[in-house]
Short mmCIF file of C-alpha atoms in Angstrom, two decimals:
data_model
loop_
_atom_site.label_atom_id
_atom_site.label_comp_id
_atom_site.label_asym_id
_atom_site.label_seq_id
_atom_site.Cartn_x
_atom_site.Cartn_y
_atom_site.Cartn_z
CA UNK A 105 284.91 73.82 105.74
CA UNK A 106 284.04 77.43 106.64
CA UNK A 107 280.57 78.74 105.94
CA UNK A 108 280.62 81.20 103.06
CA UNK A 109 279.13 84.68 103.16
CA UNK A 110 279.05 87.54 100.66
CA UNK A 111 281.69 90.11 101.59
CA UNK A 112 281.03 93.55 100.10
CA UNK A 113 282.69 96.97 100.30
CA UNK A 114 280.95 100.26 99.49
CA UNK A 115 283.76 102.31 97.93
CA UNK A 116 283.37 105.97 98.82
CA UNK A 117 285.46 108.70 100.44
CA UNK A 118 285.14 109.50 104.14
CA UNK A 119 283.52 112.87 103.38
CA UNK A 120 280.81 111.45 101.09
CA UNK A 121 278.85 109.90 103.94
CA UNK A 122 275.31 111.13 104.44
CA UNK A 123 276.01 111.70 108.15
CA UNK A 124 278.58 114.37 107.22
CA UNK A 125 276.46 116.08 104.58
CA UNK A 126 275.71 119.22 106.59
CA UNK A 127 279.34 119.66 107.63
CA UNK A 128 280.89 118.94 104.21
CA UNK A 129 278.75 120.20 101.30
CA UNK A 130 279.04 118.44 97.95
CA UNK A 131 280.54 121.58 96.41
CA UNK A 132 283.61 121.15 98.62
CA UNK A 133 284.35 117.49 97.87
CA UNK A 134 287.18 118.24 95.46
CA UNK A 135 288.92 120.31 98.14
CA UNK A 136 288.96 117.54 100.76
CA UNK A 137 291.83 115.20 101.58
CA UNK A 138 291.41 111.97 99.61
CA UNK A 139 291.97 108.90 101.82
CA UNK A 140 290.06 106.04 100.23
CA UNK A 141 293.05 104.49 98.42
CA UNK A 142 295.05 103.87 101.59
CA UNK A 143 292.07 102.26 103.32
CA UNK A 144 291.21 100.13 100.31
CA UNK A 145 294.75 98.82 99.95
CA UNK A 146 294.72 97.82 103.61
CA UNK A 147 291.41 96.00 103.14
CA UNK A 148 292.82 94.27 100.05
CA UNK A 149 295.85 93.12 102.04
CA UNK A 150 293.58 91.66 104.73
CA UNK A 151 291.45 89.93 102.11
CA UNK A 152 294.51 88.50 100.39
CA UNK A 153 295.85 87.15 103.69
CA UNK A 154 292.63 85.24 104.32
CA UNK A 155 291.86 84.38 100.67
CA UNK A 156 288.66 86.45 100.65
CA UNK A 157 287.06 87.60 97.42
CA UNK A 158 284.59 90.46 97.73
CA UNK A 159 282.17 92.60 95.77
CA UNK A 160 283.24 96.27 95.63
CA UNK A 161 280.34 98.67 94.99
CA UNK A 162 282.30 101.58 93.55
CA UNK A 163 281.11 105.18 93.50
CA UNK A 164 281.59 106.70 90.05
CA UNK A 165 283.00 109.90 91.58
CA UNK A 166 285.81 107.84 93.12
CA UNK A 167 286.37 105.74 89.99
CA UNK A 168 286.82 108.85 87.85
CA UNK A 169 289.61 110.11 90.12
CA UNK A 170 291.35 106.79 90.64
CA UNK A 171 290.69 104.39 87.75
CA UNK A 172 293.96 102.54 88.36
CA UNK A 173 292.78 101.55 91.84
CA UNK A 174 289.50 100.20 90.47
CA UNK A 175 291.40 98.18 87.87
CA UNK A 176 293.79 96.93 90.59
CA UNK A 177 290.86 95.60 92.63
CA UNK A 178 289.38 93.90 89.56
CA UNK A 179 292.71 92.37 88.52
CA UNK A 180 293.00 90.74 91.95
CA UNK A 181 289.86 88.68 91.37
CA UNK A 182 287.25 90.79 93.12
CA UNK A 183 283.92 91.84 91.64
CA UNK A 184 283.40 95.47 90.66
CA UNK A 185 279.80 96.66 91.00
CA UNK A 186 278.12 100.08 90.95
CA UNK A 187 277.27 102.43 93.83
CA UNK A 188 275.97 105.21 91.58
CA UNK A 189 277.99 108.27 90.68
CA UNK A 190 277.43 111.03 93.23
CA UNK A 191 276.06 109.28 96.35
CA UNK A 192 272.67 110.95 96.19
CA UNK A 193 269.78 109.37 98.08
CA UNK A 194 267.52 107.89 95.40
CA UNK A 195 264.34 109.47 96.75
CA UNK A 196 266.00 112.89 96.39
CA UNK A 197 266.41 112.36 92.64
CA UNK A 198 264.01 112.46 89.72
CA UNK A 199 263.76 109.43 87.45
CA UNK A 200 265.93 111.13 84.84
CA UNK A 201 268.53 112.20 87.38
CA UNK A 202 268.74 108.66 88.71
CA UNK A 203 268.95 107.18 85.21
CA UNK A 204 271.87 109.47 84.38
CA UNK A 205 273.58 108.86 87.72
CA UNK A 206 273.71 105.10 87.34
CA UNK A 207 274.41 105.14 83.60
CA UNK A 208 277.35 107.53 83.95
CA UNK A 209 278.85 105.41 86.70
CA UNK A 210 278.18 102.03 85.08
CA UNK A 211 279.62 103.07 81.71
CA UNK A 212 282.72 104.62 83.26
CA UNK A 213 283.50 101.60 85.42
CA UNK A 214 282.94 99.19 82.53
CA UNK A 215 285.43 101.19 80.45
CA UNK A 216 287.97 100.94 83.29
CA UNK A 217 287.72 97.19 83.87
CA UNK A 218 286.73 96.16 80.30
CA UNK A 219 283.97 93.99 81.72
CA UNK A 220 280.25 94.19 82.39
CA UNK A 221 278.99 95.61 85.67
CA UNK A 222 275.87 93.69 86.72
CA UNK A 223 275.34 94.73 90.36
CA UNK A 224 274.14 97.88 92.09
CA UNK A 225 273.80 99.15 95.66
CA UNK A 226 271.95 102.35 96.50
CA UNK A 227 273.56 105.05 98.67
CA UNK A 228 272.35 104.56 102.25
CA UNK A 229 270.27 101.59 101.04
CA UNK A 230 267.72 104.09 99.71
CA UNK A 231 266.16 101.80 97.10
CA UNK A 232 262.65 102.69 95.82
CA UNK A 233 259.94 100.90 93.87
CA UNK A 234 260.37 103.09 90.78
CA UNK A 235 264.16 102.70 90.70
CA UNK A 236 263.85 98.93 90.22
CA UNK A 237 262.65 99.34 86.63
CA UNK A 238 265.39 101.86 85.79
CA UNK A 239 268.05 99.51 87.14
CA UNK A 240 266.70 96.71 84.96
CA UNK A 241 266.59 98.98 81.91
CA UNK A 242 270.21 99.99 82.53
CA UNK A 243 271.34 96.37 82.27
CA UNK A 244 271.82 95.45 85.91
CA UNK A 245 271.20 91.82 86.85
CA UNK A 246 270.94 92.34 90.60
CA UNK A 247 270.55 94.91 93.33
CA UNK A 248 271.76 94.65 96.93
CA UNK A 249 270.07 97.58 98.69
CA UNK A 250 267.03 96.21 100.48
CA UNK A 251 267.53 96.43 104.25
CA UNK A 252 264.36 95.23 106.04
CA UNK A 253 264.71 97.51 109.05
CA UNK A 254 261.91 100.07 109.31
CA UNK A 255 263.37 102.36 111.97
CA UNK A 256 266.12 103.93 109.85
CA UNK A 257 265.07 107.16 108.15
CA UNK A 258 267.07 106.61 104.94
CA UNK A 259 266.50 102.95 104.16
CA UNK A 260 264.20 102.37 101.22
CA UNK A 261 260.87 100.58 101.27
CA UNK A 262 259.79 98.17 98.55
CA UNK A 263 256.09 97.40 98.02
CA UNK A 264 256.19 95.86 94.56
CA UNK A 265 255.78 92.15 94.00
CA UNK A 266 258.79 89.91 94.54
CA UNK A 267 259.34 86.16 94.60
CA UNK A 268 261.63 84.32 97.01
CA UNK A 269 264.40 82.53 95.07
CA UNK A 270 266.46 81.57 98.13
CA UNK A 271 266.35 82.93 101.66
CA UNK A 272 267.33 86.64 101.46
CA UNK A 273 267.43 86.48 97.65
CA UNK A 274 264.36 87.69 95.77
CA UNK A 275 263.29 88.29 92.19
CA UNK A 276 261.23 91.37 91.42
CA UNK A 277 258.36 91.23 88.95
CA UNK A 278 260.60 92.72 86.23
CA UNK A 279 263.27 90.00 86.64
CA UNK A 280 265.83 91.98 88.66
CA UNK A 281 267.38 89.94 91.48
CA UNK A 282 267.59 91.37 95.00
CA UNK A 283 270.28 90.26 97.46
CA UNK A 284 268.71 91.55 100.65
CA UNK A 285 270.73 92.67 103.67
CA UNK A 286 270.37 90.36 106.69
CA UNK A 287 268.71 91.08 110.00
CA UNK A 288 268.45 89.12 113.24
CA UNK A 289 264.90 88.45 114.36
CA UNK A 290 264.59 88.82 118.13
CA UNK A 291 261.11 88.63 119.68
CA UNK A 292 259.57 89.33 116.25
CA UNK A 293 261.66 92.47 115.84
CA UNK A 294 264.17 92.74 112.99
CA UNK A 295 267.47 93.87 114.48
CA UNK A 296 269.80 95.33 111.81
CA UNK A 297 272.97 93.36 111.25
CA UNK A 298 274.90 93.03 107.96
CA UNK A 299 277.87 95.34 108.68
CA UNK A 300 278.82 99.00 108.68
CA UNK A 301 277.84 100.79 111.89
CA UNK A 302 276.21 97.61 113.23
CA UNK A 303 279.50 95.73 112.79
CA UNK A 304 281.24 98.46 114.80
CA UNK A 305 278.48 98.77 117.39
CA UNK A 306 277.81 95.15 118.36
CA UNK A 307 280.51 93.11 120.15
CA UNK A 308 281.98 90.61 117.76
CA UNK A 309 280.57 87.57 119.60
CA UNK A 310 277.05 88.93 119.13
CA UNK A 311 277.63 89.81 115.49
CA UNK A 312 278.98 86.32 114.89
CA UNK A 313 275.92 84.88 116.64
CA UNK A 314 273.76 86.82 114.19
CA UNK A 315 275.64 85.44 111.20
CA UNK A 316 275.37 81.89 112.49
CA UNK A 317 271.67 82.33 113.26
CA UNK A 318 271.13 83.35 109.63
CA UNK A 319 273.24 80.46 108.37
CA UNK A 320 271.27 78.00 110.52
CA UNK A 321 268.11 79.28 108.81
CA UNK A 322 269.86 78.75 105.45
CA UNK A 323 269.82 82.50 104.81
CA UNK A 324 272.32 84.04 102.41
CA UNK A 325 274.36 86.55 104.44
CA UNK A 326 275.58 89.79 102.82
CA UNK A 327 278.25 91.58 104.87
CA UNK A 328 279.20 95.18 104.06
CA UNK A 329 281.77 97.74 105.15
CA UNK A 330 283.07 101.15 104.02
CA UNK A 331 286.81 101.90 103.62
CA UNK A 332 286.53 104.92 105.96
CA UNK A 333 285.37 102.58 108.75
CA UNK A 334 288.91 101.26 109.19
CA UNK A 335 290.52 104.72 108.86
CA UNK A 336 290.83 105.98 112.43
CA UNK A 337 293.20 108.76 111.32
CA UNK A 338 290.59 110.50 109.16
CA UNK A 339 289.72 114.11 110.07
CA UNK A 340 287.43 114.47 113.10
CA UNK A 341 284.64 116.97 112.56
CA UNK A 342 283.65 118.71 115.79
CA UNK A 343 280.65 120.52 114.33
CA UNK A 344 278.64 117.32 113.86
CA UNK A 345 275.54 116.66 115.94
CA UNK A 346 275.89 114.00 118.62
CA UNK A 347 273.92 111.34 116.73
CA UNK A 348 275.85 111.77 113.47
CA UNK A 349 279.15 111.84 115.33
CA UNK A 350 278.20 108.63 117.11
CA UNK A 351 277.17 106.89 113.88
CA UNK A 352 280.32 107.86 112.05
CA UNK A 353 283.13 107.46 114.58
CA UNK A 354 281.95 104.82 117.06
CA UNK A 355 284.51 102.02 117.62
CA UNK A 356 286.36 102.89 114.42
CA UNK A 357 289.71 101.92 115.95
CA UNK A 358 288.53 98.34 116.43
CA UNK A 359 287.22 97.74 112.92
CA UNK A 360 290.45 96.41 111.41
CA UNK A 361 290.76 93.79 114.12
CA UNK A 362 287.12 92.78 113.78
CA UNK A 363 287.46 92.57 109.99
CA UNK A 364 290.35 90.13 110.43
CA UNK A 365 288.22 88.05 112.80
CA UNK A 366 285.31 87.74 110.39
CA UNK A 367 287.75 86.85 107.60
CA UNK A 368 289.18 84.15 109.88
CA UNK A 369 285.78 82.70 110.73
CA UNK A 370 284.07 82.69 107.32
CA UNK A 371 284.83 81.98 103.70
CA UNK A 372 283.61 84.15 100.83
CA UNK A 373 281.74 84.00 97.57
CA UNK A 374 281.00 86.70 95.03
CA UNK A 375 277.49 88.08 94.58
CA UNK A 376 278.11 88.16 90.82
CA UNK A 377 278.82 84.44 90.66
CA UNK A 378 275.67 83.59 92.61
CA UNK A 379 273.55 85.93 90.49
CA UNK A 380 274.81 84.42 87.23
CA UNK A 381 274.17 80.90 88.53
CA UNK A 382 270.61 81.87 89.38
CA UNK A 383 270.27 83.41 85.92
CA UNK A 384 271.64 80.29 84.25
CA UNK A 385 274.67 82.19 82.94
#
């Protein structure tokens, strides 16, 4: 039997990425070419081929413009979770702005799928201590934003008390569950893994080694990807700085093939199902 991991997709348009923020201002989003549906349908076809069920963290901005696609994903047995509404880094928001951002998105998505949304992931994994309480107040059961890699400028830091429930799954002092993103510990240094750019950057054999190393330690492994990471025909922005261009476009032509390989090698389980089991529901 294949080892099971948590497959997750952060549903956002190619131009909503933080790396492109300076080149594509938020005020111009509505004037861009929308490409997320084509990429998502391709991902869904791959998942169906390999009988993979995934958690889709949907941006409210996208859900508002394509509710039928969100419902289509839900009707095919996948979990719909929340990625906020406007893809703003949490630390750039006030408490009230954040409360409105997640509430607007959560309520809209629940209306679309006629079901409760219990999971959240912060844009760019920018979770903060103060946002944990607001997520709990808004009715979320779990968060999946904590990436324990200190060298990334956008990843959030959590200082508040948490209890280990299972390896890579924590409970905060207010009862909110945290499905942490996995790392690979090499020489006492946490090397980022999980997915996204790291999935594109590392050769597949090394990425697979990292998954298996986590599994051997009985760690829960959360894999993530963005639809734009399989879209090698998306517009290429020449005005980007070298680092941002590298982060966004590196190895993008190989992602589809690598996604099929990870679907071949591992089975899947939904974060929602695990969270509800841990909550006794």
